[in-house]
XYZ file of C-alpha atoms in Angstrom:
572
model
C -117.136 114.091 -43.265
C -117.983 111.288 -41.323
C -119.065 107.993 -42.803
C -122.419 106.277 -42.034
C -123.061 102.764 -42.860
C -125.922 102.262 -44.585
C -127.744 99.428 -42.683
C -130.865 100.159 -43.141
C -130.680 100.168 -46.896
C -129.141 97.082 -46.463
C -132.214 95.531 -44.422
C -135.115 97.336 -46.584
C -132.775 94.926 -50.046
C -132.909 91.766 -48.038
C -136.520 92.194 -46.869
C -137.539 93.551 -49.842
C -135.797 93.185 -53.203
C -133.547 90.088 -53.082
C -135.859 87.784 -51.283
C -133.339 87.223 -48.370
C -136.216 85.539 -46.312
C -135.985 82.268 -48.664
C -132.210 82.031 -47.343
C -133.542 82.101 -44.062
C -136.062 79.084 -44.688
C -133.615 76.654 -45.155
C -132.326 74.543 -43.175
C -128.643 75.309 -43.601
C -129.572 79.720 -42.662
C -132.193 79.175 -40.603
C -130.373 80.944 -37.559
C -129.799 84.701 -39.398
C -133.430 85.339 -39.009
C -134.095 89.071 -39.272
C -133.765 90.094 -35.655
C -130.066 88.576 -35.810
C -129.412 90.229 -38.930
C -130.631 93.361 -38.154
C -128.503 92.947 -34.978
C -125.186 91.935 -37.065
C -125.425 95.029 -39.484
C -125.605 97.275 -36.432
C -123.096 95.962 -34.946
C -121.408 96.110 -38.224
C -121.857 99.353 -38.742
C -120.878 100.674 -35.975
C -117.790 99.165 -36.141
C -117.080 100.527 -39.646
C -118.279 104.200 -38.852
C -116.599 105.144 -35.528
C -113.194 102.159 -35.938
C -112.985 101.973 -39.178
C -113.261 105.117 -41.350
C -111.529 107.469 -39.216
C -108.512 105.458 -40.614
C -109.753 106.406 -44.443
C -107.140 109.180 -44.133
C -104.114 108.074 -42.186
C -103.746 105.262 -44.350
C -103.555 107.336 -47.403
C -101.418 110.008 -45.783
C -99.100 107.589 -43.743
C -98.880 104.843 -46.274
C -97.335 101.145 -45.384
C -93.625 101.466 -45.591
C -90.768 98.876 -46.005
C -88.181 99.633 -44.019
C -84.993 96.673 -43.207
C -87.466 93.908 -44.706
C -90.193 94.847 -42.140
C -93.633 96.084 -43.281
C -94.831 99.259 -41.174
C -98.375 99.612 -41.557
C -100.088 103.233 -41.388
C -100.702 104.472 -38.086
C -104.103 102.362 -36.246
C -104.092 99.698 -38.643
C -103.020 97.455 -35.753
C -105.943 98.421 -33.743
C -108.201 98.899 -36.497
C -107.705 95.347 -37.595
C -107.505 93.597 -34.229
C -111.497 95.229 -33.436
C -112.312 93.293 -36.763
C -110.704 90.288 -35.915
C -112.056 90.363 -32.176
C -115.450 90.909 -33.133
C -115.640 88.080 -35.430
C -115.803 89.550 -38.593
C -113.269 88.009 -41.006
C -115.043 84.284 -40.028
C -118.582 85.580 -40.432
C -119.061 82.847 -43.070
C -116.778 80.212 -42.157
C -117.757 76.715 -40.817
C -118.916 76.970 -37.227
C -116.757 73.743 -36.140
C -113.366 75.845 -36.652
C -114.936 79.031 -34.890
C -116.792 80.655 -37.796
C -120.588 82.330 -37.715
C -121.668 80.269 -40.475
C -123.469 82.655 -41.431
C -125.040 83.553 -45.259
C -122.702 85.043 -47.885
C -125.435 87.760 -48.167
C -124.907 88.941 -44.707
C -121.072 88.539 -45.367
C -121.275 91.046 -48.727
C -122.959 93.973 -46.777
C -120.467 93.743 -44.047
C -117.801 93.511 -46.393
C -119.258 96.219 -47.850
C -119.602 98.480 -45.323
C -116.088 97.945 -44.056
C -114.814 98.757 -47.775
C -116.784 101.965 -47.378
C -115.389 103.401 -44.297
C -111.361 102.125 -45.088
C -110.632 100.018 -48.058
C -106.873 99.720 -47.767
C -107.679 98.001 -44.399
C -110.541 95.751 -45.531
C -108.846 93.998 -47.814
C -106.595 92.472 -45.756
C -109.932 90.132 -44.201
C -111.004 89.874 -47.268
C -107.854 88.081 -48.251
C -108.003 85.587 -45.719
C -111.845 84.980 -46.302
C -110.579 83.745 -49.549
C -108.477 81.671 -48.652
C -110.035 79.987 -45.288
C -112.589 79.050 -48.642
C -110.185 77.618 -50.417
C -108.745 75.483 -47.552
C -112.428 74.645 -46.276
C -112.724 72.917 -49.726
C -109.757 71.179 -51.143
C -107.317 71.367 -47.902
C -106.271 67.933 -45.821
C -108.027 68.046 -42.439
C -104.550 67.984 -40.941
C -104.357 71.136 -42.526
C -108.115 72.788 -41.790
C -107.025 72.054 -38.518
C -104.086 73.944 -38.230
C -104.724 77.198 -39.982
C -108.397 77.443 -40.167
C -108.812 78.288 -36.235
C -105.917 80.686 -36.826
C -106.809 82.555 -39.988
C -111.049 82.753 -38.556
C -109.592 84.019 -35.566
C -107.768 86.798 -37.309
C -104.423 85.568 -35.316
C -102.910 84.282 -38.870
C -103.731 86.579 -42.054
C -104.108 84.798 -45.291
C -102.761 85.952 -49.046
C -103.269 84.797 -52.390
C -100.032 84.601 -54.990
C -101.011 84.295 -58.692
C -99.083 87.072 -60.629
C -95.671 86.921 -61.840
C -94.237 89.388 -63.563
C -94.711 87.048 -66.990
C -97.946 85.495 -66.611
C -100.699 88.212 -65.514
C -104.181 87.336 -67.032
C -102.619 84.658 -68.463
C -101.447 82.691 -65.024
C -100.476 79.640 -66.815
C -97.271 81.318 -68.123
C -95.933 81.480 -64.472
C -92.994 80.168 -63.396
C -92.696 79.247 -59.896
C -91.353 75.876 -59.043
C -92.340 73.499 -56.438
C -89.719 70.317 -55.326
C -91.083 67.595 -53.729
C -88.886 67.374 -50.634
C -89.941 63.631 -49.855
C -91.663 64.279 -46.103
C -94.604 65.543 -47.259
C -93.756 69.312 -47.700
C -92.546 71.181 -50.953
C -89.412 73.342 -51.812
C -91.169 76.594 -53.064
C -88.646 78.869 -55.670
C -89.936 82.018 -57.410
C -91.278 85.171 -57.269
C -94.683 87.222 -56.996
C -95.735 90.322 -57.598
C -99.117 92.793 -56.928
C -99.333 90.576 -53.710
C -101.818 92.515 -51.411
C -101.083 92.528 -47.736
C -98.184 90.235 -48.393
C -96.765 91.167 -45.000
C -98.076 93.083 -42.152
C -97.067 93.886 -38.399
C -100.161 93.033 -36.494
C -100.774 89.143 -37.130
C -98.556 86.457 -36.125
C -98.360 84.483 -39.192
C -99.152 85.274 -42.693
C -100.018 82.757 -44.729
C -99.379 82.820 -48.843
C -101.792 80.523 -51.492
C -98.884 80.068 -53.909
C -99.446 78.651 -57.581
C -96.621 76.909 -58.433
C -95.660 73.844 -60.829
C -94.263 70.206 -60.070
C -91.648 69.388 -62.006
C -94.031 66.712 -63.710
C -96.463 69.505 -64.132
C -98.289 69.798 -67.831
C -97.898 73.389 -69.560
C -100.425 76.044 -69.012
C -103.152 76.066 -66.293
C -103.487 72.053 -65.949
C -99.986 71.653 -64.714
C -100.454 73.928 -61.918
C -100.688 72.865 -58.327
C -101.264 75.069 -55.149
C -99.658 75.163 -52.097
C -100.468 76.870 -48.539
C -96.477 78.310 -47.408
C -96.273 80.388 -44.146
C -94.218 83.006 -43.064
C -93.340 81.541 -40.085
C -93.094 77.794 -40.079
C -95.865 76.331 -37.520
C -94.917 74.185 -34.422
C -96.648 71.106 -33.217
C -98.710 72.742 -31.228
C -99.869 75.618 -34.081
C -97.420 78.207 -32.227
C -95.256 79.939 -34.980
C -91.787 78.605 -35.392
C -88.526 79.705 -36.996
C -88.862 82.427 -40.157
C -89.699 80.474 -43.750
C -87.483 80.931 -46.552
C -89.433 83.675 -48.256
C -89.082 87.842 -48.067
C -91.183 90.685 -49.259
C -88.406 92.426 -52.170
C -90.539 95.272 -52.046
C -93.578 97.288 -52.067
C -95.158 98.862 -55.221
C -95.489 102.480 -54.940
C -99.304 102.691 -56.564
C -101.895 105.330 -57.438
C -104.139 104.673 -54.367
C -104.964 102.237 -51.342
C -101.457 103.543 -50.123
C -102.447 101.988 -46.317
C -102.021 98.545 -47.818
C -98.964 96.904 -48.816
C -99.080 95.262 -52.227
C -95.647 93.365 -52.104
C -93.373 91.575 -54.423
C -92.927 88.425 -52.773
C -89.836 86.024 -53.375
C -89.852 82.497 -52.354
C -86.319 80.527 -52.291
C -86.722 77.237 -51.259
C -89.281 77.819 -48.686
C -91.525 75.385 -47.244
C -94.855 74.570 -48.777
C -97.487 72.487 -48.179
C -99.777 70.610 -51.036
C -103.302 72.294 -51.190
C -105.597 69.921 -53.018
C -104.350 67.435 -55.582
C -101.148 67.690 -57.473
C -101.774 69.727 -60.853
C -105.007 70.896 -59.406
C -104.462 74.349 -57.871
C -106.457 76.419 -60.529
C -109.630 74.197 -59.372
C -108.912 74.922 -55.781
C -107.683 78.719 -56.583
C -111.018 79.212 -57.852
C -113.039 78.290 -55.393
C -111.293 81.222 -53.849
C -111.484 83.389 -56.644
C -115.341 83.466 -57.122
C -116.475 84.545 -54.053
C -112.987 87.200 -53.819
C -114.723 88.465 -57.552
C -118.038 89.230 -55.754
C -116.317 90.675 -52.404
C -114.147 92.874 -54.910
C -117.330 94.045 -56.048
C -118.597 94.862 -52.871
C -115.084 96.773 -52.659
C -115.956 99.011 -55.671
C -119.839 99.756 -54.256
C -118.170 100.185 -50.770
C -115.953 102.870 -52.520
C -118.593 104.275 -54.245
C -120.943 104.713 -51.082
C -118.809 106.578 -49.095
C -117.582 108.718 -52.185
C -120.911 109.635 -52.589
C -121.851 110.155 -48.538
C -118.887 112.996 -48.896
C -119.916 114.822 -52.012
C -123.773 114.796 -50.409
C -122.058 116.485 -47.610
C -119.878 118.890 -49.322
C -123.224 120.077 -51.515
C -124.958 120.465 -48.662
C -122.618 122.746 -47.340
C -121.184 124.770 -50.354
C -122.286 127.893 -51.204
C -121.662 129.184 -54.642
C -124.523 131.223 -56.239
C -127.730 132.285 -56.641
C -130.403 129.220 -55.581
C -132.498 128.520 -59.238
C -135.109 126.937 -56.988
C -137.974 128.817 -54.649
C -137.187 127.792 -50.797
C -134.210 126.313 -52.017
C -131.025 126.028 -49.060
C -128.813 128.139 -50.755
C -126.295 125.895 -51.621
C -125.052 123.662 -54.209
C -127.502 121.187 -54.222
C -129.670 123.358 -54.995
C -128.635 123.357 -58.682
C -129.427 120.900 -61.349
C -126.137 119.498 -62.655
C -125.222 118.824 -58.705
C -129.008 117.086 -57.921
C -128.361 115.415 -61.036
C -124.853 113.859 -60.337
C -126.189 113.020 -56.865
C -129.263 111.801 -57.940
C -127.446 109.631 -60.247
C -125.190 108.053 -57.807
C -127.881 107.118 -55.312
C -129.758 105.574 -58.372
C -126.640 103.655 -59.246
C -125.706 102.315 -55.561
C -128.821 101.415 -55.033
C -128.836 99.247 -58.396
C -125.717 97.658 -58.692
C -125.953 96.357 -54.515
C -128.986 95.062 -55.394
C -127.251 92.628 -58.125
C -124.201 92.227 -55.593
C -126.939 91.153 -52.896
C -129.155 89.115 -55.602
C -125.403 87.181 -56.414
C -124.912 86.368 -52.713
C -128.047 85.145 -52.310
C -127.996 83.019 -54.822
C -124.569 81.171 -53.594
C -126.324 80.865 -50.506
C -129.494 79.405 -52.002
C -127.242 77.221 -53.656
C -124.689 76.050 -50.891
C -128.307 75.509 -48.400
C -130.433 73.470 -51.288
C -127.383 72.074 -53.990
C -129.778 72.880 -56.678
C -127.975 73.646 -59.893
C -129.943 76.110 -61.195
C -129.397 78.602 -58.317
C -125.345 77.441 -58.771
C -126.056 78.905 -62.460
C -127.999 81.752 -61.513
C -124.560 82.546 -58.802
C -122.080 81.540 -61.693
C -124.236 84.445 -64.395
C -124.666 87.107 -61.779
C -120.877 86.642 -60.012
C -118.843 88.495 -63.232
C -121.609 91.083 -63.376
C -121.671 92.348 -59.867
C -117.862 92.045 -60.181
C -117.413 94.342 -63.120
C -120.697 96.257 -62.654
C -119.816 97.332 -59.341
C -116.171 98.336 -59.775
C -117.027 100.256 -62.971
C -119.453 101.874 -60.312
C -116.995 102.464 -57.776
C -114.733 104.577 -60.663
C -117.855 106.481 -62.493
C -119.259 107.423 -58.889
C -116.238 108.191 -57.245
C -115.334 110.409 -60.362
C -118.853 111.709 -59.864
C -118.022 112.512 -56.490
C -114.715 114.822 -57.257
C -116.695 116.552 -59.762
C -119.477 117.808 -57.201
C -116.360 119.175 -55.443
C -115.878 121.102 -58.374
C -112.250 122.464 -57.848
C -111.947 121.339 -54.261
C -112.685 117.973 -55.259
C -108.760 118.234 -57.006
C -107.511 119.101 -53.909
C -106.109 116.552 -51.597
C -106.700 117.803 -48.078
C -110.368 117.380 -49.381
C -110.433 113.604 -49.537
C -112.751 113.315 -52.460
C -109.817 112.064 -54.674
C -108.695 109.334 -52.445
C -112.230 107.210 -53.485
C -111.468 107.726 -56.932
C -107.868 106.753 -56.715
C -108.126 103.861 -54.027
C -110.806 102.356 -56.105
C -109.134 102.864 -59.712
C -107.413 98.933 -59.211
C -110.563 96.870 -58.408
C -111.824 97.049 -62.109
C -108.476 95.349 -62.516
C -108.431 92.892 -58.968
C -109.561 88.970 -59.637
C -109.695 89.132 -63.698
C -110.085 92.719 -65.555
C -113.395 93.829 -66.191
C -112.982 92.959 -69.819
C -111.980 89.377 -68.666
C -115.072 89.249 -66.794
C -117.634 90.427 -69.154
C -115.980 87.757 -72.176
C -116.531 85.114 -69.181
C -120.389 85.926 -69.411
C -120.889 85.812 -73.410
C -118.096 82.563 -73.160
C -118.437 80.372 -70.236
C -121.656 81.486 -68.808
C -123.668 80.871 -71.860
C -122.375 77.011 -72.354
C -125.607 76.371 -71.003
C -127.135 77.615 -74.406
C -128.537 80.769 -72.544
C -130.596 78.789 -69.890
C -129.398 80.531 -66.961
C -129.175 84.313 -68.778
C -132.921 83.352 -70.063
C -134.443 82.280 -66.887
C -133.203 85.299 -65.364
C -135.170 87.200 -68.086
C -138.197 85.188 -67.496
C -137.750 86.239 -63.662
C -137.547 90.133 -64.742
C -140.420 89.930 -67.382
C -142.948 88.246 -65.512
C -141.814 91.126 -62.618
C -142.833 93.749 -64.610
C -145.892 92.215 -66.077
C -147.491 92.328 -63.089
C -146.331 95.522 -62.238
C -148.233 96.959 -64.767
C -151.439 97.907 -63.355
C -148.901 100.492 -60.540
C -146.599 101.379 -62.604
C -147.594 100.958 -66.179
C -144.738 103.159 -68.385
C -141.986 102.101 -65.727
C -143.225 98.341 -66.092
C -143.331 98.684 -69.631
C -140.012 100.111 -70.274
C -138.790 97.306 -68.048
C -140.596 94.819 -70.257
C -139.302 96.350 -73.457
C -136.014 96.167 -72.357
C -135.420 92.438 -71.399
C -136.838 91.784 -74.010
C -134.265 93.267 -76.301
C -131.645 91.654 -74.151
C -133.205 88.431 -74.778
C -133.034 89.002 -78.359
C -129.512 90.040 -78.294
C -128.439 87.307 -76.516
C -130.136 85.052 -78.902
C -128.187 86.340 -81.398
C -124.771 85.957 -78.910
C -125.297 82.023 -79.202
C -125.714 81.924 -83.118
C -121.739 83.804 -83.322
C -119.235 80.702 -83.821
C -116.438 82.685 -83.822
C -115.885 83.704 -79.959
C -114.138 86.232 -81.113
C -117.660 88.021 -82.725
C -118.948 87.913 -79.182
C -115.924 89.364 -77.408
C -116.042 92.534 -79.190
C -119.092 93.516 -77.807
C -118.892 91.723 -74.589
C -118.264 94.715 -72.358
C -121.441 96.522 -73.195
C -123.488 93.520 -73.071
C -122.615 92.985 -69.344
C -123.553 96.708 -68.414
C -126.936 96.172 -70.516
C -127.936 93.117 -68.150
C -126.644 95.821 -65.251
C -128.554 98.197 -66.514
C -131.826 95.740 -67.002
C -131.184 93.998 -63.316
C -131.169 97.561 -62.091
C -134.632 98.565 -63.166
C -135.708 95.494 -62.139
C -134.573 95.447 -58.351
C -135.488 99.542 -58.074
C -139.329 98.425 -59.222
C -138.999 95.754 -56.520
C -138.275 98.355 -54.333
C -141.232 101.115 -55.423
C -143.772 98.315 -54.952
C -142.544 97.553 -51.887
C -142.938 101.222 -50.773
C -146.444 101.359 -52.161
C -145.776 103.285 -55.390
C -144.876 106.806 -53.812
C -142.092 108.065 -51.697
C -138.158 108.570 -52.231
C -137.634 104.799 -53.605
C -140.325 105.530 -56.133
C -138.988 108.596 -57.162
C -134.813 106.983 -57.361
C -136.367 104.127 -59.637
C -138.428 106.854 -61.639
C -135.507 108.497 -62.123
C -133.175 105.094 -63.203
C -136.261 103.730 -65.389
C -136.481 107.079 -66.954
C -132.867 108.139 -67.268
C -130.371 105.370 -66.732
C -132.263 102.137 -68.038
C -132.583 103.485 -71.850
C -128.787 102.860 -72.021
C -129.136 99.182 -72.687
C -130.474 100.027 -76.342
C -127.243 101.127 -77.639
C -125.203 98.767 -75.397
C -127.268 96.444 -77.083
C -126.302 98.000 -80.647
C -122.595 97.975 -80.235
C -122.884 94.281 -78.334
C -124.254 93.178 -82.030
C -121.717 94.419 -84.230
C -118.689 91.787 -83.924
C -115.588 91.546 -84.111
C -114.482 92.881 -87.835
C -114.661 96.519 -87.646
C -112.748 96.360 -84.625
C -109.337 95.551 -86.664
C -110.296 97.696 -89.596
C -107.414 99.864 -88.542
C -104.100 98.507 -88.247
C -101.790 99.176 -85.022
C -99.815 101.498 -87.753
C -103.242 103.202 -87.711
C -103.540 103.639 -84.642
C -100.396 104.797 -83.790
C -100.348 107.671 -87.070
């Protein structure tokens, strides 16, 4: 099966259903008008379709080996990589004056998608170092922007980030990695890492670790943490690499998927670091990286999901097995219910949840162009649900996808497992889904709900005047924001954090769910109330959105039934 991008879904959301054009009119975007756009996804795309994905396979049949302390990556990876980096891709959104596009972070997310699509194991690696030119564009000295930003845009340098020890997971302010102040301006960096993805590689000339460590003056917990940029190769004066850092890759985890890229365990003993940002300040300057990495990693799961489902279209199209229930039906698979309704589902689902992912990055756009703090807290609400929305996509679609295989889909010469297994980690990647959805009850509704409720206002008033096209689709819309005001309402009355925890997880897929109706009526109007995008948002309004009532249900009940049994309970 051969992947397609899907640009031109891509093009109908911004034009259409996310309002890219207000991006555009300011002064910051006012270059990606929608003839360069349109030319950048094609380009894009045809990068990822006829580069990219034909290494889908060979990275999950040849995986990344370690072999004398030297990563082997799967056969093309080189190449595969050096077309992205040559064509500009990894620096689409970095600042011009180092050799970035400077282009929009919505742009960025459909690219990023797309790649994701056709060879996840691969696009990760530019997604690492897209996180972490960020993080240096922000809180590094200008000595050091100008050092490794040319190099890491460029795609000549890769970039890493180096949170988890084998201690202090979720919890990163249990780590211990130590940083000495070695009294000329660099560090002495001692500890190790682990689940570090594309810690090594054979293709770039420098790889370049983010490493959370602590000063020896450094405060317990998060605030005593301080992060520092430390190279493989120790730069020269010039920015040529120099002699090897004091730093190896122990080894490689052997993992359920994404077997093309190397997730290493990375020890540092005594190696030279450089101070990113202020002493004791690295989780400030780590998380400038992390919140855009959460949205791209949601991208990765949508990206997963997309070309699971492109493959399973194509195997039911092709299958035959049966009589056809239908008149003039093709006389295969797809002909039958269950399979029209799996695939049905997933293009309902993709559709919705890269609408939100698009909706996020135009928001952080909006808000980088104008500084206006309400689109900053319209990005900081959507980021954890397009994170966890559209991983928890990537899995259920991808699962979707092996079951329209039927048996074949267990097979592995069939590919449709890989998806489901190379995706499996990203509900995991940047904060666990759970972490993310107790961020949006916790953090995200500080504001007393302002943000979550002007988002509602945005939705309601949509479908109000909706009403006089699509009156039982507009109402059902209505209805339902309207019970997820109410429930959040009743969120911000629970003292006890703990009450809204327990139901946190459902209460993030119930805004998916709600944001999903809401972007697939943006798209039926737009269409002019009849043809397929009328019909997929019939079809989510009808079947998919009436979730969020008992999401909303088990989001209400708190925390105390959910320790009625004891772990001896459990465990009898």
């Amino acid at each position: 099966m051969a992947y397609r991008a899907p640009v031109r879904d891509f093009q109908f959301i911004f034009d259409h259903v996310v309002d890219f054009g207000q991006v555009v009119q300011t002064d910051r975007f006012a270059e990606a008008t929608p003839d360069v756009t349109e030319a950048i996804l094609t380009e894009a795309g045809k990068l990822c379709s006829d580069v990219l994905a034909p290494l889908q396979r060979e990275g999950d049949m040849h995986p990344a080996v370690l072999e004398n302390g030297v990563v082997r990556t799967s056969p093309g990876f080189g190449d595969g990589y050096r077309a992205i980096a040559e064509g500009g891709w990894i620096g689409i959104s970095a600042p011009s004056e180092y050799g970035g596009m400077g282009l929009p972070m919505t742009v960025t997310t459909a690219v990023n998608e797309m790649m994701a699509g056709a060879c996840l194991s691969l696009q990760l690696n530019p997604l690492m170092s897209q996180g972490q030119i960020e993080a240096l564009e922000h809180h590094a000295s200008d000595a050091l922007k100008e050092l490794y930003l040319p190099k890491l845009i460029s795609g000549e340098w890769c970039g890493t980030m180096n949170l988890t020890e084998p201690q202090a997971g979720s919890d990163v302010g249990a780590l211990s990695t130590k940083a000495a102040d070695n009294g000329d301006g660099t560090y002495a960096i001692t500890g190790q890492k682990i689940y570090i993805s594309w810690g090594d590689n054979d293709f770039s000339e420098n790889v370049c670790h983010l490493v959370l460590a602590r000063l020896p003056d450094g405060a317990p917990g998060t605030k005593g943490i301080s992060l520092f940029m430390v190279p493989k190769y120790l730069p020269n004066e010039g920015g040529s690499v120099g002699k090897a850092n004091s730093l190896k890759v122990v080894s490689l985890e052997h993992k359920m998927g994404l077997h093309g890229s190397p997730t290493a365990v990375m020890q540092y003993d005594g190696a030279t670091g450089w101070l990113v940002g202020e002493a004791h300040g690295g989780m400030r300057a780590m998380f400038t990286m992390m919140n855009n990495a959460r949205l791209g990693v949601g991208g990765q799961g949508i990206g997963a999901a997309e070309g699971a489902f492109q493959h399973a279209l194509t195997y039911a199209e092709e299958r035959k097995q049966g009589a056809s229930p239908i008149e003039g039906g093709t006389g295969t698979i797809i002909d039958h219910a269950d399979v029209r309704r799996m695939l049905t589902t997933m293009k309902a689902e993709l559709f919705a949840v890269r609408s939100i992912a698009l909706s996020c990055a135009a928001a952080i756009d909006m808000a980088t162009a104008t500084g206006d703090v309400d689109w900053s807290a319209r990005a900081a609400f959507l980021t954890p649900i397009a994170k966890a929305h559209g991983t928890d996509m990537g899995i259920e679609i991808s699962q979707m996808g092996v079951q329209v295989h039927g048996g074949m889909g267990f097979i592995e010469e069939t590919g449709a497992a890989q998806f489901s297994r190379d995706v499996r980690v990203t509900a995991i990647y940047e904060g666990t889904n759970g972490i993310q959805a107790m961020d949006l009850v916790a953090r995200k509704l500080m504001d007393k709900g302002e943000a979550a409720f002007r988002l509602l206002e945005e939705v309601e008033q949509a479908a109000e005047r909706e009403r006089e096209m699509f009156p039982k689709k507009s109402e059902a819309l209505w209805s339902a924001a309207e019970s997820l005001r109410e429930t959040t309402e009743w969120l911000l009355t629970r003292d006890d954090l703990n009450d809204r925890f327990a139901g946190a997880v459902p209460y993030l897929r119930a805004w998916a769910r709600v944001l999903g109706a809401h972007f697939h009526l943006r798209a039926a109007r737009a269409e002019g109330g009849d043809g397929p995008r009328t019909h997929l948002a019939r079809f989510f309004i009808k079947r998919i959105l009436p979730e969020h009532a008992a999401l909303l249900i088990h989001a209400r009940q708190g925390a105390e039934g959910l320790y009625a049994l004891s772990p001896e309970d459990l465990a009898s």
